[in-house]
Amino acid sequence: MVNILIYHSYKELSRAAAEEIASQIQRKADSVLGLATGGTPEGVYDELIDIHKRQNLSFRSVVTFNLDEYVGLGSDDPNSYRYYMTKRLFSHIDIPKDQYFLPDGTNENLLQECEDYEKLITSRGGIDLQLLGIGHNGHIGFNEPGTPFSTKTHTVTLKQQTIEANSRYFHTIEDVPKQAITMGIESILNSKRIILLASGKKKASAVKRLIEGTVDESFPASALHLHPNTTIFIDRDAASLLDD
Ligand code: F6R
């Protein structure tokens, strides 16, 4: 069962999702948040910084875990997700440096890295609120179509469609890493609450399949129907193909 909220604009959607996250932190100062990168959550991070600055929302006790990271990119690489998160959110709020985590894509032992990441999430009490975007093919995190719903944090080889979609951030398509570490579908479903964001016409068919389609491993985001507390925040463009 998923709840659906439709907003007029990307700006309104971003503000509403940020307010949801802020009230989670107000209810529980030491909330554990699951975070995503990509274009969609940028507005949410801007709004969270605004709430932090104007309304003194503190992240001092918050712990965060990002969904994924490219294999081979270190923290000083502008295309790494650690770099993105630092630039877009962490450097603007009061979260201590030892309270935000991303998988380490430079670890030579990737299997160990995945196992340790999963254990770390569990040791912090699990994720209270997980933020997600959605790929055109229904991927969540880097869980591509066909990923079993029972997967925990693991290493993946990216599909060509995902490499192409993400190449907009790189000089050339050849620079896009071929592998990534991602929380698995089961790791995501273990979160107590999930918010999925989708904005724009380009996401309309994925949103339609998510909301009106069947639960099927060929469309990873459909696993969210198995979760007890998921809300989908979409704007009018992303909702434009939905049946009335
Ligand atoms: C990012 C992530 C991805 C993105 C998805 C949508 O951490 O896990 O699943 O959420 O690729 O990306 P955007 O928002 O750029 O359309």
GROMACS .gro file of C-alpha atoms and ligand atoms in nm:
model
  260
    1MET     CA    1   0.000   0.000   0.000
    2VAL     CA    2   0.151   0.330  -0.107
    3ASN     CA    3   0.016   0.680  -0.043
    4ILE     CA    4   0.037   0.934  -0.324
    5LEU     CA    5   0.073   1.310  -0.288
    6ILE     CA    6   0.059   1.528  -0.599
    7TYR     CA    7   0.202   1.882  -0.600
    8HIS     CA    8   0.173   2.164  -0.852
    9SER     CA    9   0.543   2.212  -0.894
   10TYR     CA   10   0.885   2.068  -0.820
   11LYS     CA   11   0.941   2.351  -0.572
   12GLU     CA   12   0.626   2.261  -0.373
   13LEU     CA   13   0.709   1.892  -0.381
   14SER     CA   14   1.062   1.963  -0.255
   15ARG     CA   15   0.936   2.185   0.026
   16ALA     CA   16   0.676   1.929   0.137
   17ALA     CA   17   0.930   1.645   0.142
   18ALA     CA   18   1.180   1.862   0.335
   19GLU     CA   19   0.909   1.946   0.589
   20GLU     CA   20   0.835   1.576   0.633
   21ILE     CA   21   1.203   1.511   0.702
   22ALA     CA   22   1.220   1.811   0.938
   23SER     CA   23   0.923   1.686   1.140
   24GLN     CA   24   1.082   1.340   1.160
   25ILE     CA   25   1.391   1.507   1.314
   26GLN     CA   26   1.177   1.719   1.545
   27ARG     CA   27   1.000   1.407   1.671
   28LYS     CA   28   1.326   1.214   1.711
   29ALA     CA   29   1.645   1.421   1.724
   30ASP     CA   30   1.865   1.116   1.665
   31SER     CA   31   1.673   1.001   1.358
   32VAL     CA   32   1.851   0.777   1.110
   33LEU     CA   33   1.789   0.905   0.756
   34GLY     CA   34   1.848   0.721   0.432
   35LEU     CA   35   1.950   0.963   0.156
   36ALA     CA   36   1.965   0.962  -0.222
   37THR     CA   37   2.162   1.159  -0.481
   38GLY     CA   38   2.072   1.253  -0.840
   39GLY     CA   39   1.878   1.549  -0.970
   40THR     CA   40   1.546   1.490  -0.796
   41PRO     CA   41   1.643   1.541  -0.428
   42GLU     CA   42   1.849   1.857  -0.494
   43GLY     CA   43   1.546   2.075  -0.417
   44VAL     CA   44   1.479   1.887  -0.093
   45TYR     CA   45   1.837   1.946   0.023
   46ASP     CA   46   1.807   2.318  -0.058
   47GLU     CA   47   1.485   2.336   0.143
   48LEU     CA   48   1.637   2.144   0.435
   49ILE     CA   49   1.928   2.391   0.445
   50ASP     CA   50   1.672   2.672   0.447
   51ILE     CA   51   1.479   2.512   0.736
   52HIS     CA   52   1.809   2.458   0.921
   53LYS     CA   53   1.907   2.824   0.880
   54ARG     CA   54   1.572   2.995   0.930
   55GLN     CA   55   1.405   2.764   1.181
   56ASN     CA   56   1.716   2.635   1.359
   57LEU     CA   57   1.648   2.273   1.270
   58SER     CA   58   1.951   2.091   1.410
   59PHE     CA   59   2.112   1.782   1.261
   60ARG     CA   60   2.355   1.744   1.554
   61SER     CA   61   2.220   1.404   1.655
   62VAL     CA   62   2.104   1.286   1.312
   63VAL     CA   63   2.276   0.992   1.142
   64THR     CA   64   2.253   0.943   0.765
   65PHE     CA   65   2.324   0.656   0.527
   66ASN     CA   66   2.332   0.711   0.154
   67LEU     CA   67   2.184   0.453  -0.076
   68ASP     CA   68   2.477   0.412  -0.307
   69GLU     CA   69   2.822   0.510  -0.434
   70TYR     CA   70   3.021   0.449  -0.751
   71VAL     CA   71   3.301   0.194  -0.738
   72GLY     CA   72   3.644   0.353  -0.776
   73LEU     CA   73   3.553   0.716  -0.703
   74GLY     CA   74   3.703   0.865  -0.386
   75SER     CA   75   3.563   1.147  -0.173
   76ASP     CA   76   3.760   1.416  -0.361
   77ASP     CA   77   3.623   1.309  -0.700
   78PRO     CA   78   3.350   1.561  -0.797
   79ASN     CA   79   3.142   1.275  -0.940
   80SER     CA   80   3.144   1.068  -0.624
   81TYR     CA   81   2.823   1.067  -0.427
   82ARG     CA   82   3.017   1.155  -0.112
   83TYR     CA   83   3.132   1.475  -0.286
   84TYR     CA   84   2.774   1.550  -0.402
   85MET     CA   85   2.635   1.506  -0.050
   86THR     CA   86   2.905   1.722   0.109
   87LYS     CA   87   2.854   1.998  -0.144
   88ARG     CA   88   2.473   1.987  -0.155
   89LEU     CA   89   2.390   1.924   0.210
   90PHE     CA   90   2.644   1.824   0.474
   91SER     CA   91   2.869   2.131   0.448
   92HIS     CA   92   2.566   2.358   0.502
   93ILE     CA   93   2.419   2.195   0.814
   94ASP     CA   94   2.547   2.105   1.162
   95ILE     CA   95   2.572   1.728   1.118
   96PRO     CA   96   2.899   1.597   1.271
   97LYS     CA   97   3.141   1.443   1.017
   98ASP     CA   98   3.133   1.103   1.184
   99GLN     CA   99   2.755   1.076   1.159
  100TYR     CA  100   2.708   1.051   0.783
  101PHE     CA  101   2.790   0.739   0.591
  102LEU     CA  102   2.815   0.630   0.230
  103PRO     CA  103   2.950   0.301   0.098
  104ASP     CA  104   3.325   0.331   0.027
  105GLY     CA  105   3.367   0.257  -0.344
  106THR     CA  106   3.745   0.262  -0.309
  107ASN     CA  107   3.760  -0.031  -0.067
  108GLU     CA  108   3.959  -0.310  -0.237
  109ASN     CA  109   3.739  -0.565  -0.066
  110LEU     CA  110   3.395  -0.470  -0.199
  111LEU     CA  111   3.224  -0.775  -0.053
  112GLN     CA  112   3.346  -0.682   0.294
  113GLU     CA  113   3.244  -0.319   0.236
  114CYS     CA  114   2.888  -0.424   0.153
  115GLU     CA  115   2.863  -0.651   0.456
  116ASP     CA  116   3.006  -0.386   0.688
  117TYR     CA  117   2.771  -0.118   0.552
  118GLU     CA  118   2.466  -0.333   0.614
  119LYS     CA  119   2.587  -0.411   0.968
  120LEU     CA  120   2.652  -0.044   1.037
  121ILE     CA  121   2.294   0.046   0.943
  122THR     CA  122   2.163  -0.225   1.174
  123SER     CA  123   2.395  -0.117   1.458
  124ARG     CA  124   2.249   0.236   1.437
  125GLY     CA  125   1.898   0.096   1.484
  126GLY     CA  126   1.796   0.086   1.116
  127ILE     CA  127   1.667   0.366   0.895
  128ASP     CA  128   1.374   0.572   1.024
  129LEU     CA  129   1.306   0.755   0.699
  130GLN     CA  130   1.444   0.665   0.357
  131LEU     CA  131   1.439   0.914   0.070
  132LEU     CA  132   1.431   0.766  -0.281
  133GLY     CA  133   1.430   0.878  -0.643
  134ILE     CA  134   1.327   0.651  -0.931
  135GLY     CA  135   1.503   0.567  -1.257
  136HIS     CA  136   1.321   0.553  -1.592
  137ASN     CA  137   1.345   0.174  -1.577
  138GLY     CA  138   1.212   0.164  -1.220
  139HIS     CA  139   1.547   0.131  -1.049
  140ILE     CA  140   1.577   0.242  -0.688
  141GLY     CA  141   1.926   0.295  -0.555
  142PHE     CA  142   2.127   0.113  -0.822
  143ASN     CA  143   1.895  -0.188  -0.809
  144GLU     CA  144   1.830  -0.249  -1.175
  145PRO     CA  145   1.539  -0.451  -1.323
  146GLY     CA  146   1.569  -0.816  -1.231
  147THR     CA  147   1.727  -0.755  -0.890
  148PRO     CA  148   1.575  -1.001  -0.640
  149PHE     CA  149   1.369  -0.826  -0.374
  150SER     CA  150   1.571  -1.018  -0.113
  151THR     CA  151   1.899  -0.833  -0.181
  152LYS     CA  152   2.099  -0.653   0.087
  153THR     CA  153   2.383  -0.407   0.016
  154HIS     CA  154   2.574  -0.539  -0.286
  155THR     CA  155   2.791  -0.447  -0.583
  156VAL     CA  156   2.621  -0.402  -0.921
  157THR     CA  157   2.720  -0.362  -1.284
  158LEU     CA  158   2.528  -0.066  -1.423
  159LYS     CA  159   2.291  -0.107  -1.716
  160GLN     CA  160   2.367   0.093  -2.029
  161GLN     CA  161   2.047   0.299  -1.980
  162THR     CA  162   2.163   0.405  -1.633
  163ILE     CA  163   2.515   0.484  -1.756
  164GLU     CA  164   2.360   0.704  -2.028
  165ALA     CA  165   2.124   0.879  -1.783
  166ASN     CA  166   2.409   0.949  -1.540
  167SER     CA  167   2.659   1.054  -1.808
  168ARG     CA  168   2.518   1.409  -1.791
  169TYR     CA  169   2.737   1.464  -1.485
  170PHE     CA  170   3.060   1.336  -1.649
  171HIS     CA  171   3.288   1.478  -1.923
  172THR     CA  172   3.235   1.175  -2.145
  173ILE     CA  173   3.020   0.864  -2.118
  174GLU     CA  174   3.340   0.655  -2.090
  175ASP     CA  175   3.412   0.832  -1.758
  176VAL     CA  176   3.098   0.690  -1.596
  177PRO     CA  177   3.199   0.404  -1.364
  178LYS     CA  178   3.064   0.065  -1.469
  179GLN     CA  179   3.001  -0.053  -1.115
  180ALA     CA  180   2.846   0.077  -0.798
  181ILE     CA  181   2.767  -0.031  -0.444
  182THR     CA  182   2.402  -0.003  -0.351
  183MET     CA  183   2.175  -0.088  -0.064
  184GLY     CA  184   1.958  -0.377  -0.177
  185ILE     CA  185   1.582  -0.383  -0.212
  186GLU     CA  186   1.549  -0.564   0.120
  187SER     CA  187   1.774  -0.306   0.290
  188ILE     CA  188   1.544  -0.034   0.156
  189LEU     CA  189   1.227  -0.219   0.261
  190ASN     CA  190   1.371  -0.253   0.613
  191SER     CA  191   1.334   0.127   0.657
  192LYS     CA  192   1.049   0.226   0.884
  193ARG     CA  193   0.919   0.490   0.643
  194ILE     CA  194   0.993   0.559   0.278
  195ILE     CA  195   0.942   0.873   0.069
  196LEU     CA  196   0.989   0.838  -0.306
  197LEU     CA  197   1.018   1.155  -0.515
  198ALA     CA  198   0.950   1.189  -0.887
  199SER     CA  199   0.932   1.505  -1.090
  200GLY     CA  200   0.881   1.594  -1.455
  201LYS     CA  201   0.727   1.438  -1.767
  202LYS     CA  202   1.033   1.218  -1.814
  203LYS     CA  203   0.934   1.024  -1.503
  204ALA     CA  204   0.563   0.997  -1.591
  205SER     CA  205   0.574   0.647  -1.740
  206ALA     CA  206   0.783   0.509  -1.452
  207VAL     CA  207   0.537   0.667  -1.206
  208LYS     CA  208   0.242   0.516  -1.393
  209ARG     CA  209   0.397   0.170  -1.384
  210LEU     CA  210   0.486   0.211  -1.015
  211ILE     CA  211   0.134   0.314  -0.917
  212GLU     CA  212  -0.079   0.112  -1.158
  213GLY     CA  213   0.144  -0.183  -1.246
  214THR     CA  214   0.203  -0.517  -1.081
  215VAL     CA  215   0.460  -0.603  -0.815
  216ASP     CA  216   0.738  -0.756  -1.016
  217GLU     CA  217   1.118  -0.785  -0.996
  218SER     CA  218   1.137  -0.654  -1.353
  219PHE     CA  219   1.037  -0.316  -1.205
  220PRO     CA  220   1.234  -0.272  -0.880
  221ALA     CA  221   1.032   0.021  -0.739
  222SER     CA  222   0.719  -0.198  -0.739
  223ALA     CA  223   0.869  -0.363  -0.425
  224LEU     CA  224   0.750  -0.053  -0.238
  225HIS     CA  225   0.397  -0.197  -0.250
  226LEU     CA  226   0.526  -0.458  -0.004
  227HIS     CA  227   0.626  -0.186   0.245
  228PRO     CA  228   0.379  -0.072   0.514
  229ASN     CA  229   0.455   0.301   0.508
  230THR     CA  230   0.560   0.446   0.173
  231THR     CA  231   0.453   0.783   0.035
  232ILE     CA  232   0.516   0.891  -0.322
  233PHE     CA  233   0.562   1.266  -0.371
  234ILE     CA  234   0.510   1.362  -0.735
  235ASP     CA  235   0.450   1.679  -0.929
  236ARG     CA  236   0.176   1.727  -1.189
  237ASP     CA  237   0.409   1.644  -1.479
  238ALA     CA  238   0.517   1.316  -1.322
  239ALA     CA  239   0.148   1.237  -1.255
  240SER     CA  240   0.038   1.328  -1.610
  241LEU     CA  241  -0.006   0.972  -1.738
  242LEU     CA  242  -0.197   0.839  -1.438
  243ASP     CA  243  -0.552   0.712  -1.487
  244ASP     CA  244  -0.811   0.941  -1.325
  245F6R     C1  245   2.066   0.800  -0.640
  245F6R     C2  246   1.986   0.682  -0.673
  245F6R     C3  247   1.914   0.667  -0.803
  245F6R     C4  248   1.835   0.790  -0.845
  245F6R     C5  249   1.765   0.767  -0.980
  245F6R     C6  250   1.692   0.892  -1.027
  245F6R     O1  251   2.123   0.786  -0.512
  245F6R     O2  252   1.981   0.596  -0.593
  245F6R     O3  253   1.829   0.555  -0.796
  245F6R     O4  254   1.741   0.819  -0.746
  245F6R     O5  255   1.859   0.731  -1.076
  245F6R     O6  256   1.786   0.991  -1.054
  245F6R     P1  257   1.743   1.142  -1.086
  245F6R     O7  258   1.687   1.198  -0.960
  245F6R     O8  259   1.872   1.212  -1.124
  245F6R     O9  260   1.644   1.137  -1.196
   0.00000   0.00000   0.00000
